[in-house]
mmCIF file of C-alpha atoms in Angstrom:
data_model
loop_
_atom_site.group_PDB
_atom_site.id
_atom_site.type_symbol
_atom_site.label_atom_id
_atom_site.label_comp_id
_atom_site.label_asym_id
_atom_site.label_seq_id
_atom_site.Cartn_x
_atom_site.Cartn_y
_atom_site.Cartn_z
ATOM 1 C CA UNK A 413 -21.316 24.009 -29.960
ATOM 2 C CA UNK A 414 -23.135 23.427 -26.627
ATOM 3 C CA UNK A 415 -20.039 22.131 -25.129
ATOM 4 C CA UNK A 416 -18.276 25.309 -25.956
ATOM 5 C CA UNK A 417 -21.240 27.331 -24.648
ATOM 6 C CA UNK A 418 -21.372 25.571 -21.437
ATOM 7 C CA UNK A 419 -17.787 25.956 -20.462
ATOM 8 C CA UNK A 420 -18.612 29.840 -21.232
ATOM 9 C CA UNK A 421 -20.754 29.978 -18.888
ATOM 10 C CA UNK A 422 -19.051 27.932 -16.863
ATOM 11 C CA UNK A 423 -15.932 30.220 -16.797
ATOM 12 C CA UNK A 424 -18.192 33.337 -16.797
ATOM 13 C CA UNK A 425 -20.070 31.883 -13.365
ATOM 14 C CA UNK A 426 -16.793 31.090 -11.640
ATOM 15 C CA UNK A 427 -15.271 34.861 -11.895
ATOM 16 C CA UNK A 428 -18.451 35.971 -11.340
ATOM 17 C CA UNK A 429 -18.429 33.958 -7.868
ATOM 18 C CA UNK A 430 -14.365 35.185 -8.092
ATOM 19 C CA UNK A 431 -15.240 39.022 -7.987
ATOM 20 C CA UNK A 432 -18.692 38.556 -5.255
ATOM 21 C CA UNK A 433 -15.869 36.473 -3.005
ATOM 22 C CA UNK A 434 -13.616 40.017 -3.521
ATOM 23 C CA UNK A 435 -16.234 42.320 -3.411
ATOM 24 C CA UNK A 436 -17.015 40.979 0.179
ATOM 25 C CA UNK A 437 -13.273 40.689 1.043
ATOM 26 C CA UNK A 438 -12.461 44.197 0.373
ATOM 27 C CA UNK A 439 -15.848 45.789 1.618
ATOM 28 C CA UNK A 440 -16.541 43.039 3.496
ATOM 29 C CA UNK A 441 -17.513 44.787 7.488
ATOM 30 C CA UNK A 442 -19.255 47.694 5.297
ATOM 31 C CA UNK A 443 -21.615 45.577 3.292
ATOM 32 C CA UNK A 444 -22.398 43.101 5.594
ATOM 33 C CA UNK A 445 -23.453 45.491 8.348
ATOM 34 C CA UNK A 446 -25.857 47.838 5.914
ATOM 35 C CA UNK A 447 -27.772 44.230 4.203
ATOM 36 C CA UNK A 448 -28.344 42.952 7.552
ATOM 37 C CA UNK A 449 -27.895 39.543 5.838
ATOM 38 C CA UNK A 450 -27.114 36.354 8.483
ATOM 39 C CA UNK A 451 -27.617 38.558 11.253
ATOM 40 C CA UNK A 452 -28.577 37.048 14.968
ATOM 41 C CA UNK A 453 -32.144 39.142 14.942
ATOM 42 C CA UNK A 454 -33.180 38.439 11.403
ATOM 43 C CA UNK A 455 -33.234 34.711 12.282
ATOM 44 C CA UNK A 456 -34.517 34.928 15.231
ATOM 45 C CA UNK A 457 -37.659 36.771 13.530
ATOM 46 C CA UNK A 458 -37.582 34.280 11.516
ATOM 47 C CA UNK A 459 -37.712 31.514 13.663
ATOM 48 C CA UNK A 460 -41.117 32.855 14.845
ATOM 49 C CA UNK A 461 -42.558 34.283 11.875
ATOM 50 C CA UNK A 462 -45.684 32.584 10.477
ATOM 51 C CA UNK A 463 -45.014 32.845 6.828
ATOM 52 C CA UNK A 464 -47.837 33.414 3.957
ATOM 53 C CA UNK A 465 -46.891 30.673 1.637
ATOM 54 C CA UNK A 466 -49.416 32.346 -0.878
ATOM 55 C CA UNK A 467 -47.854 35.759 -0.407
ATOM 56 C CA UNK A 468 -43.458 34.645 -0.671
ATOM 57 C CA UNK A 469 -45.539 32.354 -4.052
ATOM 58 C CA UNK A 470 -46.972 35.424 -5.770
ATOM 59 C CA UNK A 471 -43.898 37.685 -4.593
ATOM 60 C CA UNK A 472 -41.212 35.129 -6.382
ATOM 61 C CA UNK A 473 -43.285 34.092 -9.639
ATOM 62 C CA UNK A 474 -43.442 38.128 -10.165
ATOM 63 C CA UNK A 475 -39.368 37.969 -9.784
ATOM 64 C CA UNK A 476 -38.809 34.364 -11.664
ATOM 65 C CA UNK A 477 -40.989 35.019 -14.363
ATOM 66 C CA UNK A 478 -39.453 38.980 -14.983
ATOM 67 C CA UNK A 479 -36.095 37.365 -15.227
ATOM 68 C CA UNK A 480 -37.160 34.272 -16.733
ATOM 69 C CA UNK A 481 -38.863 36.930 -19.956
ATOM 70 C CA UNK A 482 -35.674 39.263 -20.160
ATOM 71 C CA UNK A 483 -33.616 36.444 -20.225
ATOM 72 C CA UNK A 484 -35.729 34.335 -22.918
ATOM 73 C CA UNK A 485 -35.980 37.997 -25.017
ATOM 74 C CA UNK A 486 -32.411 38.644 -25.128
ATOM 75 C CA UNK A 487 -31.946 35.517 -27.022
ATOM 76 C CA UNK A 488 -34.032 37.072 -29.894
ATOM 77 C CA UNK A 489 -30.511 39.081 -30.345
ATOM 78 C CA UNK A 490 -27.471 38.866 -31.684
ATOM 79 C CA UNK A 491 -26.207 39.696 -28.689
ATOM 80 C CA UNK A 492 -27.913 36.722 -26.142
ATOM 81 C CA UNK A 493 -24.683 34.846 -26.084
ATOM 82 C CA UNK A 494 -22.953 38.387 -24.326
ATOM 83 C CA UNK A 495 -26.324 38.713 -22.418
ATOM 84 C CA UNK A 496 -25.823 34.928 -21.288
ATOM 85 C CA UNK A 497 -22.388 35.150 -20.415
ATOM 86 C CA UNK A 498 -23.095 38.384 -18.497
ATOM 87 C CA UNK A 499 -26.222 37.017 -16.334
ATOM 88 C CA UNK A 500 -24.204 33.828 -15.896
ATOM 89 C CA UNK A 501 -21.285 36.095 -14.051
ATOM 90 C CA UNK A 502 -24.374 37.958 -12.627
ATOM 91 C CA UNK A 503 -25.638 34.945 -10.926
ATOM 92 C CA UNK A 504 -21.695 33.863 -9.799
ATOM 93 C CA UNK A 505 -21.652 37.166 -8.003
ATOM 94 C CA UNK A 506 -24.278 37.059 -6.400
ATOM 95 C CA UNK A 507 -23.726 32.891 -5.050
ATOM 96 C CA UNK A 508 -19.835 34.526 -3.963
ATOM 97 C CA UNK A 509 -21.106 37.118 -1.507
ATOM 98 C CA UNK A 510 -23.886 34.611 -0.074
ATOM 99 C CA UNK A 511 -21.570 32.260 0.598
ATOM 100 C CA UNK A 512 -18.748 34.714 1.805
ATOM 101 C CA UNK A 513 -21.719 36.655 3.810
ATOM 102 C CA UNK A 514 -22.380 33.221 5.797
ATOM 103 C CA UNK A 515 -18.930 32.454 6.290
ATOM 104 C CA UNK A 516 -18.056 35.350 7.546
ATOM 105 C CA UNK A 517 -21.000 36.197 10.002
ATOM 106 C CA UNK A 518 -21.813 33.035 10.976
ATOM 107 C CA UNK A 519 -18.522 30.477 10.436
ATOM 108 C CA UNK A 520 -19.205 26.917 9.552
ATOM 109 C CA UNK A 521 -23.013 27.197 10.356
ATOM 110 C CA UNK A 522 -23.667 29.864 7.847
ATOM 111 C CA UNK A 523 -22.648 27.670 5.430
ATOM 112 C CA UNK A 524 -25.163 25.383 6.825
ATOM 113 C CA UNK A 525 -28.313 28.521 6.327
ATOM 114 C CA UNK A 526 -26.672 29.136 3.289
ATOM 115 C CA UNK A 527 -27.367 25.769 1.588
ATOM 116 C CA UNK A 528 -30.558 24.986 3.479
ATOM 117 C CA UNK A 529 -31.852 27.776 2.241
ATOM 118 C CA UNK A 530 -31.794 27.010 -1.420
ATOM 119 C CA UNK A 531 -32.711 23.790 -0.690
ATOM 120 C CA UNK A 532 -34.829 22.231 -2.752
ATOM 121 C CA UNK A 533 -35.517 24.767 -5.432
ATOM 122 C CA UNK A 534 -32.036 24.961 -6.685
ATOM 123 C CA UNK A 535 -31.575 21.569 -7.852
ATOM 124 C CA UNK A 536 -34.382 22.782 -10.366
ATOM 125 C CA UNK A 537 -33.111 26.270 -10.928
ATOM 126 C CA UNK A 538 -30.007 25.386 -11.193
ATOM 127 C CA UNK A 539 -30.348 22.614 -14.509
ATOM 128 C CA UNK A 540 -33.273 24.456 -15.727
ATOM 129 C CA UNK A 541 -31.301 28.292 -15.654
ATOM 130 C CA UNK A 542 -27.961 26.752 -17.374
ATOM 131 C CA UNK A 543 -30.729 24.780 -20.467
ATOM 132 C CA UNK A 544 -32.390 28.124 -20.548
ATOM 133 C CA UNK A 545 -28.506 30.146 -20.869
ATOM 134 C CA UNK A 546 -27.615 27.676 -23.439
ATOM 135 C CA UNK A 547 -30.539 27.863 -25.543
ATOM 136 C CA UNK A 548 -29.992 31.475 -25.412
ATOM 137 C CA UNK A 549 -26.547 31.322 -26.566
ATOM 138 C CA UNK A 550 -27.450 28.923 -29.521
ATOM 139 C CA UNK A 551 -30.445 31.051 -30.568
ATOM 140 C CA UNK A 552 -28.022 34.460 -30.363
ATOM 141 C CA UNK A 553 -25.615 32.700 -32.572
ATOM 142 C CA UNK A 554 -27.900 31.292 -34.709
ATOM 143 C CA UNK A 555 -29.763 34.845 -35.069
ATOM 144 C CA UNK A 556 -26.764 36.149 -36.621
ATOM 145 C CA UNK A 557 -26.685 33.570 -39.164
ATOM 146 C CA UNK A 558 -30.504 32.993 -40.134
ATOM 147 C CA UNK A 559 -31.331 33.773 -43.624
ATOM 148 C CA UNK A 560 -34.447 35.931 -44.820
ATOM 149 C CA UNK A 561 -37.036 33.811 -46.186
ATOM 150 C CA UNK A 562 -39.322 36.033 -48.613
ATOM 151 C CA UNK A 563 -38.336 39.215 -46.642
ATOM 152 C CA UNK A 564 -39.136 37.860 -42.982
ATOM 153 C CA UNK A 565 -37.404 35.384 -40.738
ATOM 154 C CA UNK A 566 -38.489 32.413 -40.062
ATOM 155 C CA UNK A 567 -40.256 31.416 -37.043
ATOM 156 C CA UNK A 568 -38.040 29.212 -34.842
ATOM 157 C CA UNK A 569 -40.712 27.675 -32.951
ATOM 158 C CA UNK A 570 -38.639 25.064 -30.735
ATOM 159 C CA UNK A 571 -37.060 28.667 -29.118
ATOM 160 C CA UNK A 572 -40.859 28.812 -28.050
ATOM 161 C CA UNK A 573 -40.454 25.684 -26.924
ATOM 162 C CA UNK A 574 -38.021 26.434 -24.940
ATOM 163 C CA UNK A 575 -39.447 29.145 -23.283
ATOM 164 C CA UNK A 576 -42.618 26.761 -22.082
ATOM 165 C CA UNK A 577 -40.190 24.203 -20.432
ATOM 166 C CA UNK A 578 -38.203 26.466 -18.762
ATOM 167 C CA UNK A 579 -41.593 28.538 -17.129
ATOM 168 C CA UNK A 580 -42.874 24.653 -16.694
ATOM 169 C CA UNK A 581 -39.749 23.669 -14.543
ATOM 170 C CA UNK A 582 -39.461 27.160 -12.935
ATOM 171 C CA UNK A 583 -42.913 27.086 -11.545
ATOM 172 C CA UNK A 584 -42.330 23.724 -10.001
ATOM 173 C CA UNK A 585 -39.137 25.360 -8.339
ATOM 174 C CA UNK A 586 -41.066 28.555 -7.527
ATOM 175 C CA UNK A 587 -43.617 26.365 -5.369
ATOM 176 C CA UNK A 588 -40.662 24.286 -3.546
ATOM 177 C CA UNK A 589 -38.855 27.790 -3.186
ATOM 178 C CA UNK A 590 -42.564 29.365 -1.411
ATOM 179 C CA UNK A 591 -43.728 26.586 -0.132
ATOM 180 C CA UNK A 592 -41.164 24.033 1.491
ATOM 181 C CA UNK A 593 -37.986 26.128 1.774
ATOM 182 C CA UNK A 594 -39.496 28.523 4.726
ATOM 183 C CA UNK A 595 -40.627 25.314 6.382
ATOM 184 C CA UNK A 596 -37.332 23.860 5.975
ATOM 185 C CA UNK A 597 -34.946 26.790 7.127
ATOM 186 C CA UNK A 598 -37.288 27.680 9.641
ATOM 187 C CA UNK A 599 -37.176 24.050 11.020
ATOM 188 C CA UNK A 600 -32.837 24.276 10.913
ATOM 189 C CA UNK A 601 -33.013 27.546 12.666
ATOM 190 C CA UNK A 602 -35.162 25.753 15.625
ATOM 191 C CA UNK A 603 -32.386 23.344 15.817
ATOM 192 C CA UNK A 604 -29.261 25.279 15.658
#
């Protein structure tokens, strides 16, 4: 079942990163000019901006952890497999105008900002948010199914379980993502 689930969200990811490719394509000049996203001033603010690590910390473990909860809750439903497909496409979206954002302000080299910029905390976001969308797909599924046991449901404690590992792995990524991305991108800036 959890090889079914992950080419769902698989499938739902890619036209989600389909559509955010379009969406930039088709209101691509319109968009790009109100975010202000890859443009020549905000990195070279950036370049000589003296970040507070503690501030960007606090700032993103408010954001992770929101999403993180909503996503874990939704998986109390019948419906977290829907919820997972849709955040899944969400997430696809949102990677396809990044990427198409770089491209097409910057060429090549905002490909470059693009991936440093994610870099390190998505190769823990990234395995830790696809166990978390899986879990929530089983658990939806399984909701559907689960029996009343003297007129309450059970208590499925390894979806608690789950819930710790994925705020366990998160908060490592959250500390790369304050702490050592800024450093990083700020140090690729410098050199481009």
């Amino acid at each position: 079942m959890k090889k079914k689930n992950m080419g769902y969200l698989l499938i739902s990811f890619l036209v989600g990163v389909f559509f955010g490719v379009v969406f930039i394509n088709v209101l691509g000049n319109t968009y790009i000019e109100r975010s202000g996203l890859f443009s020549n001033y905000f990195f070279t603010q950036y370049q000589n901006l003296a970040v507070d690590c503690d501030q960007v910390f606090f700032f993103v473990c408010r954001k992770r952890i929101r999403s993180i909860a909503a996503i874990w809750l939704m998986g109390l439903t019948s419906a977290g497999i829907v919820f997972a497909m849709l955040y899944s496409g969400y997430l696809g979206y949102t990677a396809g105008i990044l990427v198409m954002t770089a491209l097409l302000r910057m060429g090549g080299r905002g490909i470059l900002v693009a991936a440093v910029s994610v870099i390190p905390q998505i190769f823990i976001y990234g395995p830790v948010m696809t166990f978390l969308l899986e879990e929530v797909c089983e658990k939806g599924q399984k909701r559907r199914n689960m029996r009343w046991v003297y007129g309450r449901r059970e208590i499925d404690w390894k979806y608690g379980t789950v819930l710790t590992i994925a705020l366990l792995f998160f908060l490592l990524g959250m500390i790369l993502e304050s702490y050592v991305s800024p450093a990083v991108l700020q140090y690729v800036l410098k050199k481009m």
